[in-house]
Tab-separated table of C-alpha atoms in Angstrom:
chain	number	residue	atom	x	y	z
A	1	UNK	CA	-2.306	-25.262	21.335
A	2	UNK	CA	-0.308	-24.459	18.202
A	3	UNK	CA	3.167	-22.958	17.995
A	4	UNK	CA	5.547	-21.989	15.211
A	5	UNK	CA	6.800	-25.552	14.832
A	6	UNK	CA	3.205	-26.529	13.954
A	7	UNK	CA	3.214	-24.188	10.961
A	8	UNK	CA	3.932	-25.921	7.650
A	9	UNK	CA	7.406	-25.044	6.292
A	10	UNK	CA	5.986	-23.000	3.410
A	11	UNK	CA	3.877	-20.938	5.839
A	12	UNK	CA	6.883	-20.415	8.160
A	13	UNK	CA	8.948	-19.244	5.189
A	14	UNK	CA	6.277	-16.727	4.124
A	15	UNK	CA	5.797	-15.420	7.668
A	16	UNK	CA	9.569	-15.011	8.144
A	17	UNK	CA	9.908	-13.219	4.815
A	18	UNK	CA	7.089	-10.790	5.622
A	19	UNK	CA	8.775	-10.041	8.904
A	20	UNK	CA	12.029	-9.201	7.161
A	21	UNK	CA	10.292	-7.145	4.487
A	22	UNK	CA	8.198	-5.279	7.062
A	23	UNK	CA	11.057	-3.004	8.049
A	24	UNK	CA	11.627	-2.103	4.398
A	25	UNK	CA	7.929	-1.236	4.047
A	26	UNK	CA	7.825	0.949	7.143
A	27	UNK	CA	6.341	-1.517	9.635
A	28	UNK	CA	8.153	-3.531	12.252
A	29	UNK	CA	8.988	-7.191	11.865
A	30	UNK	CA	6.427	-8.362	14.404
A	31	UNK	CA	3.577	-6.601	12.592
A	32	UNK	CA	4.715	-8.073	9.278
A	33	UNK	CA	4.774	-11.590	10.701
A	34	UNK	CA	1.373	-11.190	12.369
A	35	UNK	CA	-0.127	-10.004	9.098
A	36	UNK	CA	1.442	-12.840	7.120
A	37	UNK	CA	0.078	-15.415	9.577
A	38	UNK	CA	-3.428	-13.939	9.438
A	39	UNK	CA	-3.277	-13.630	5.644
A	40	UNK	CA	-2.407	-17.320	5.228
A	41	UNK	CA	-4.828	-18.614	7.833
A	42	UNK	CA	-7.880	-20.531	6.671
A	43	UNK	CA	-9.868	-19.091	9.578
A	44	UNK	CA	-9.929	-16.001	11.765
A	45	UNK	CA	-7.373	-16.119	14.603
A	46	UNK	CA	-7.502	-14.626	18.078
A	47	UNK	CA	-4.595	-12.816	19.730
A	48	UNK	CA	-3.727	-15.756	21.994
A	49	UNK	CA	-3.464	-18.112	19.013
A	50	UNK	CA	-1.291	-15.624	17.129
A	51	UNK	CA	0.978	-15.121	20.147
A	52	UNK	CA	1.410	-18.849	20.601
A	53	UNK	CA	1.921	-19.681	16.937
A	54	UNK	CA	4.532	-16.951	16.466
A	55	UNK	CA	5.958	-17.284	19.977
A	56	UNK	CA	5.452	-13.557	20.619
A	57	UNK	CA	4.311	-11.901	23.815
A	58	UNK	CA	0.597	-11.210	24.045
A	59	UNK	CA	1.291	-7.465	24.423
A	60	UNK	CA	3.356	-7.376	21.191
A	61	UNK	CA	0.547	-9.159	19.368
A	62	UNK	CA	-2.046	-6.721	20.749
A	63	UNK	CA	0.007	-3.722	19.628
A	64	UNK	CA	0.587	-5.313	16.213
A	65	UNK	CA	-3.109	-6.017	15.760
A	66	UNK	CA	-3.962	-2.405	16.647
A	67	UNK	CA	-1.515	-1.205	14.009
A	68	UNK	CA	-2.957	-3.576	11.406
A	69	UNK	CA	-6.466	-2.364	12.265
A	70	UNK	CA	-5.320	1.259	11.891
A	71	UNK	CA	-4.042	0.357	8.422
A	72	UNK	CA	-7.399	-1.405	7.757
A	73	UNK	CA	-5.538	-4.591	6.773
A	74	UNK	CA	-7.364	-6.896	9.189
A	75	UNK	CA	-11.013	-7.245	10.110
A	76	UNK	CA	-12.327	-7.908	13.570
A	77	UNK	CA	-14.746	-10.827	13.984
A	78	UNK	CA	-16.661	-12.240	16.937
A	79	UNK	CA	-17.799	-15.814	17.352
A	80	UNK	CA	-21.113	-16.520	19.104
A	81	UNK	CA	-20.552	-17.493	22.737
A	82	UNK	CA	-16.871	-16.429	22.645
A	83	UNK	CA	-15.822	-13.065	24.068
A	84	UNK	CA	-12.453	-13.085	22.334
A	85	UNK	CA	-11.804	-11.010	19.233
A	86	UNK	CA	-10.789	-12.818	16.067
A	87	UNK	CA	-8.901	-11.305	13.158
A	88	UNK	CA	-8.885	-12.078	9.469
A	89	UNK	CA	-7.419	-10.524	6.346
A	90	UNK	CA	-9.627	-9.638	3.403
A	91	UNK	CA	-9.789	-12.615	1.059
A	92	UNK	CA	-9.461	-10.502	-2.092
A	93	UNK	CA	-5.794	-9.649	-2.767
A	94	UNK	CA	-6.868	-6.723	-4.972
A	95	UNK	CA	-8.805	-5.258	-2.025
A	96	UNK	CA	-5.718	-5.605	0.187
A	97	UNK	CA	-3.638	-3.765	-2.414
A	98	UNK	CA	-6.239	-1.000	-2.679
A	99	UNK	CA	-6.436	-0.485	1.078
A	100	UNK	CA	-2.659	-0.486	1.440
A	101	UNK	CA	-2.255	1.980	-1.437
A	102	UNK	CA	-4.988	4.262	-0.035
A	103	UNK	CA	-3.412	4.255	3.424
A	104	UNK	CA	0.065	4.994	2.062
A	105	UNK	CA	-1.408	7.801	0.012
A	106	UNK	CA	-3.205	9.281	3.025
A	107	UNK	CA	-0.166	9.002	5.301
A	108	UNK	CA	2.672	9.842	2.912
A	109	UNK	CA	1.587	11.426	-0.363
A	110	UNK	CA	-1.240	13.750	0.707
A	111	UNK	CA	0.935	15.608	3.278
A	112	UNK	CA	3.603	16.122	0.598
A	113	UNK	CA	1.042	17.434	-1.908
A	114	UNK	CA	-0.354	19.759	0.740
A	115	UNK	CA	3.108	21.143	1.522
A	116	UNK	CA	3.833	21.625	-2.189
A	117	UNK	CA	0.499	23.405	-2.771
A	118	UNK	CA	1.241	25.782	0.102
A	119	UNK	CA	4.771	26.423	-1.184
A	120	UNK	CA	3.422	27.212	-4.664
A	121	UNK	CA	1.094	29.840	-3.187
A	122	UNK	CA	4.055	31.750	-1.731
A	123	UNK	CA	5.546	34.713	-3.589
A	124	UNK	CA	9.226	34.030	-4.272
A	125	UNK	CA	11.600	36.747	-3.085
A	126	UNK	CA	14.760	35.685	-4.919
A	127	UNK	CA	15.985	33.832	-7.977
A	128	UNK	CA	16.839	30.877	-5.755
A	129	UNK	CA	13.256	30.747	-4.449
A	130	UNK	CA	11.846	31.101	-7.986
A	131	UNK	CA	14.027	28.186	-9.108
A	132	UNK	CA	13.044	26.120	-6.049
A	133	UNK	CA	9.376	26.907	-6.598
A	134	UNK	CA	9.574	25.823	-10.250
A	135	UNK	CA	11.162	22.520	-9.185
A	136	UNK	CA	8.419	22.093	-6.574
A	137	UNK	CA	5.797	22.802	-9.260
A	138	UNK	CA	7.273	20.026	-11.421
A	139	UNK	CA	7.157	17.627	-8.474
A	140	UNK	CA	3.610	18.677	-7.566
A	141	UNK	CA	2.395	18.254	-11.146
A	142	UNK	CA	3.923	14.780	-11.456
A	143	UNK	CA	2.543	13.571	-8.113
A	144	UNK	CA	-0.857	15.127	-8.858
A	145	UNK	CA	-0.991	13.413	-12.266
A	146	UNK	CA	0.021	10.074	-10.714
A	147	UNK	CA	-2.703	10.413	-8.074
A	148	UNK	CA	-5.326	11.180	-10.733
A	149	UNK	CA	-4.170	8.093	-12.650
A	150	UNK	CA	-4.278	6.077	-9.422
A	151	UNK	CA	-7.857	7.270	-8.796
A	152	UNK	CA	-8.815	6.156	-12.314
A	153	UNK	CA	-7.238	2.732	-11.747
A	154	UNK	CA	-8.966	2.432	-8.345
A	155	UNK	CA	-12.348	2.867	-10.048
A	156	UNK	CA	-11.681	-0.001	-12.458
A	157	UNK	CA	-13.127	-3.430	-11.795
A	158	UNK	CA	-10.332	-5.724	-10.556
A	159	UNK	CA	-10.545	-7.825	-13.732
A	160	UNK	CA	-10.098	-4.727	-15.915
A	161	UNK	CA	-7.185	-3.456	-13.807
A	162	UNK	CA	-5.477	-6.846	-14.086
A	163	UNK	CA	-5.904	-6.766	-17.883
A	164	UNK	CA	-4.445	-3.258	-17.977
A	165	UNK	CA	-1.426	-4.347	-15.928
A	166	UNK	CA	-1.009	-7.376	-18.164
A	167	UNK	CA	-0.718	-5.125	-21.204
A	168	UNK	CA	2.577	-3.728	-19.908
A	169	UNK	CA	4.914	-3.044	-22.814
A	170	UNK	CA	2.049	-3.218	-25.321
A	171	UNK	CA	0.840	0.181	-24.092
A	172	UNK	CA	4.351	1.600	-24.499
A	173	UNK	CA	4.551	0.261	-28.061
A	174	UNK	CA	1.178	1.816	-28.945
A	175	UNK	CA	2.228	5.194	-27.519
A	176	UNK	CA	5.573	5.033	-29.376
A	177	UNK	CA	3.739	4.247	-32.624
A	178	UNK	CA	1.349	7.164	-31.986
A	179	UNK	CA	4.340	9.481	-31.484
A	180	UNK	CA	5.944	8.294	-34.746
A	181	UNK	CA	2.710	8.835	-36.675
A	182	UNK	CA	2.061	12.256	-35.138
A	183	UNK	CA	5.658	13.439	-35.580
A	184	UNK	CA	7.179	12.836	-32.177
A	185	UNK	CA	6.500	13.098	-28.506
A	186	UNK	CA	5.641	16.277	-26.656
A	187	UNK	CA	8.978	16.169	-24.796
A	188	UNK	CA	10.897	16.024	-28.100
A	189	UNK	CA	8.862	18.946	-29.452
A	190	UNK	CA	9.522	20.942	-26.288
A	191	UNK	CA	13.255	20.182	-26.475
A	192	UNK	CA	13.349	21.338	-30.117
A	193	UNK	CA	11.793	24.717	-29.233
């Protein structure tokens, strides 16, 4: 059976890094390491193999795999004649990014938008509430616009999205040129009013 010393140094480094980064991304270190191992693996792994390779308890691996399944970051596979469950990560990195972004949106952004929508339906009873509601409207409008942009990007073919990301500062230069030709940006016009 394999253990962590059987992992190539580059793989060990990646797995360790994902564990450390996991806590910064809102998942625990064990889950991050399990995902990194599965992501790098050339074949689907079962829970016993993962536990042995990472030197984790079987129960920690089972809980980590359930969390990864809830995030839709691993797929369950069965092998003919083998009752064990095997896990693999999607092979397309763009698909992984999409799933992760969709899950974060569902868990973190949608509840915030819902709260903001409800707050904007309230009738303010004081100047302080009117001010707070206007600030909430600004936040809602920005998040809503970002989510509409995100939906547009999600509909793009991966190759097109990669080209768009590769344009980077070129898009900014085009927009700046457009503003110069048209007499300035909307924010400058608003500030001048």
